Coordinates of C-alpha atoms in Angstrom, one line a residue:
M21 CA -21.7 -2.3 2.6
K22 CA -21.6 -5.7 0.8
T23 CA -20.0 -6.0 -3.1
I24 CA -20.5 -9.7 -4.5
Y25 CA -18.0 -10.8 -7.2
E26 CA -18.6 -13.7 -9.2
T27 CA -15.5 -15.9 -10.7
F28 CA -15.0 -18.7 -12.9
S29 CA -12.0 -20.0 -13.2
P30 CA -9.1 -20.0 -10.3
E31 CA -7.5 -17.6 -12.7
E32 CA -10.1 -15.4 -12.0
T33 CA -10.9 -15.4 -8.2
K34 CA -6.8 -15.0 -8.1
R35 CA -6.7 -11.6 -10.0
L36 CA -9.8 -10.4 -8.0
G37 CA -7.2 -11.0 -5.0
R38 CA -4.4 -9.3 -7.0
Q39 CA -6.3 -6.7 -7.2
I40 CA -7.7 -6.5 -3.3
G41 CA -3.5 -6.9 -2.6
K42 CA -2.8 -3.6 -4.8
A43 CA -5.2 -1.3 -3.0
A44 CA -4.2 -2.6 0.3
E45 CA -3.2 -0.4 3.0
P46 CA -1.0 -0.6 6.3
G47 CA -3.5 -1.7 9.0
D48 CA -6.2 -3.3 6.8
V49 CA -7.5 -6.5 8.2
Y50 CA -9.6 -8.9 6.2
T51 CA -11.3 -12.1 7.2
L52 CA -11.6 -15.2 4.8
I53 CA -14.4 -17.4 5.1
G54 CA -15.2 -20.3 2.8
D55 CA -15.6 -24.0 2.9
L56 CA -12.3 -26.4 2.6
G57 CA -11.1 -26.3 -1.1
V58 CA -13.4 -23.5 -2.0
G59 CA -10.0 -21.3 -3.2
K60 CA -8.7 -19.7 -0.2
T61 CA -5.1 -20.1 -0.6
V62 CA -5.7 -19.2 -4.6
F63 CA -7.3 -15.8 -3.6
T64 CA -4.4 -15.3 -0.9
K65 CA -2.0 -15.9 -3.6
G66 CA -3.7 -13.2 -5.6
I67 CA -3.6 -11.0 -2.6
A68 CA 0.2 -11.9 -2.1
E69 CA 1.1 -11.0 -5.8
G70 CA -1.0 -7.5 -5.4
L71 CA 1.2 -6.3 -2.7
S72 CA 3.9 -7.5 -5.1
I73 CA 5.3 -10.5 -2.7
E74 CA 7.5 -12.9 -5.0
E75 CA 7.6 -15.9 -2.4
D76 CA 5.3 -18.7 -2.5
I77 CA 2.3 -18.5 -0.4
C78 CA 0.9 -21.8 1.6
S79 CA -1.7 -21.7 4.1
P80 CA -0.1 -21.4 7.6
T81 CA -2.4 -24.6 9.0
F82 CA 0.3 -25.8 11.7
T83 CA 1.6 -22.5 12.3
I84 CA -1.1 -20.3 12.7
V85 CA 0.6 -17.1 10.9
Q86 CA 2.9 -17.0 8.2
I87 CA 4.6 -13.8 7.5
Y88 CA 5.7 -12.1 4.5
E89 CA 7.8 -8.9 4.6
S90 CA 8.9 -8.7 0.8
G91 CA 6.2 -7.0 -0.3
R92 CA 5.1 -3.0 -0.3
I93 CA 3.5 -3.7 2.8
P94 CA 4.0 -6.9 5.4
F95 CA 1.3 -9.2 5.0
Y96 CA 0.2 -11.5 7.5
H97 CA -1.8 -14.4 6.5
F98 CA -3.5 -16.5 9.7
D99 CA -5.0 -20.1 9.3
V100 CA -6.9 -19.9 12.5
Y101 CA -8.5 -23.2 12.3
R102 CA -6.9 -25.1 14.2
I103 CA -7.6 -22.5 17.2
S104 CA -8.8 -24.3 20.2
D105 CA -8.6 -21.6 22.9
I106 CA -8.4 -17.6 21.9
A107 CA -5.6 -17.7 24.6
E108 CA -3.6 -19.9 21.6
M109 CA -3.9 -16.2 19.7
D110 CA -2.9 -13.9 22.7
E111 CA 0.7 -15.9 22.8
I112 CA 1.6 -15.1 19.7
G113 CA 1.0 -11.9 20.1
Y114 CA -2.1 -11.0 17.2
E115 CA -2.5 -7.8 18.5
D116 CA 1.2 -6.5 16.5
Y117 CA -0.2 -8.0 13.5
F118 CA -4.1 -7.0 13.6
Y119 CA -3.2 -3.1 14.4
G120 CA 0.7 -3.3 13.2
D121 CA 1.9 -1.5 9.7
G122 CA 0.9 -4.7 7.4
L123 CA -2.3 -6.4 5.7
A124 CA -3.5 -9.1 8.0
M125 CA -5.9 -11.9 6.6
I126 CA -7.4 -14.5 8.9
E127 CA -8.6 -17.7 7.2
W128 CA -11.6 -18.9 9.3
G129 CA -11.5 -15.5 11.0
N130 CA -15.4 -16.1 12.0
L131 CA -13.4 -18.6 14.8
I132 CA -12.1 -15.7 16.7
E133 CA -14.7 -13.1 16.3
E134 CA -14.8 -11.6 19.8
I135 CA -11.0 -10.4 19.5
L136 CA -11.3 -8.9 15.6
P137 CA -10.9 -5.5 14.8
V138 CA -14.0 -3.6 14.6
K139 CA -13.5 -2.4 11.8
R140 CA -12.2 -5.1 8.5
R141 CA -13.5 -6.5 5.6
D142 CA -14.9 -10.3 5.9
I143 CA -14.9 -12.0 2.8
T144 CA -17.0 -15.2 2.1
I145 CA -16.3 -17.6 -0.7
E146 CA -18.9 -20.0 -1.8
K147 CA -19.2 -22.7 -4.9
D148 CA -22.5 -23.5 -6.6
I149 CA -22.0 -26.3 -8.5
E150 CA -24.6 -25.9 -10.6
K151 CA -23.1 -22.7 -12.0
G152 CA -19.6 -24.8 -13.0
F153 CA -17.1 -26.6 -11.2
D154 CA -14.5 -23.3 -10.7
Y155 CA -17.6 -20.8 -9.8
R156 CA -16.9 -19.2 -6.9
R157 CA -19.2 -16.4 -5.5
I158 CA -17.1 -14.0 -3.2
T159 CA -19.0 -11.6 -1.0
I160 CA -16.6 -8.8 0.6
S161 CA -18.3 -7.1 3.5
E162 CA -17.3 -3.9 5.3
V163 CA -17.8 -4.2 8.8
G164 CA -17.2 -0.5 11.1
I165 CA -15.8 1.0 7.9

């Protein structure tokens, strides 16, 4: 099943993320796909707010995974953009996070598709400048659910 949302400001994009965070359950896995600068971090900050995480959220570009445990469930925020070999994911013990007791959010998840859980939600964020500079089309696809 696919659900499409349209947002017209960073605040609306963040609000949608917050709703998803509030509904998240332990063991949920989301991938987040979109070009650089499309609003993945804004969306992720909203998810963290929905999980009642008050820490500042930043993209874990150089650390691969950032772990936040101060919310109602743990939040495992991955950025796999710089993964050059899938074995790097084994080194960080990705299975503990993908199949753990928190929410795993994997930016650029399409780059490691072969190890993603069968059950997950794929989120794609796209711009359309013709609809406005801050317009975003956010598609959430349920995979194996």
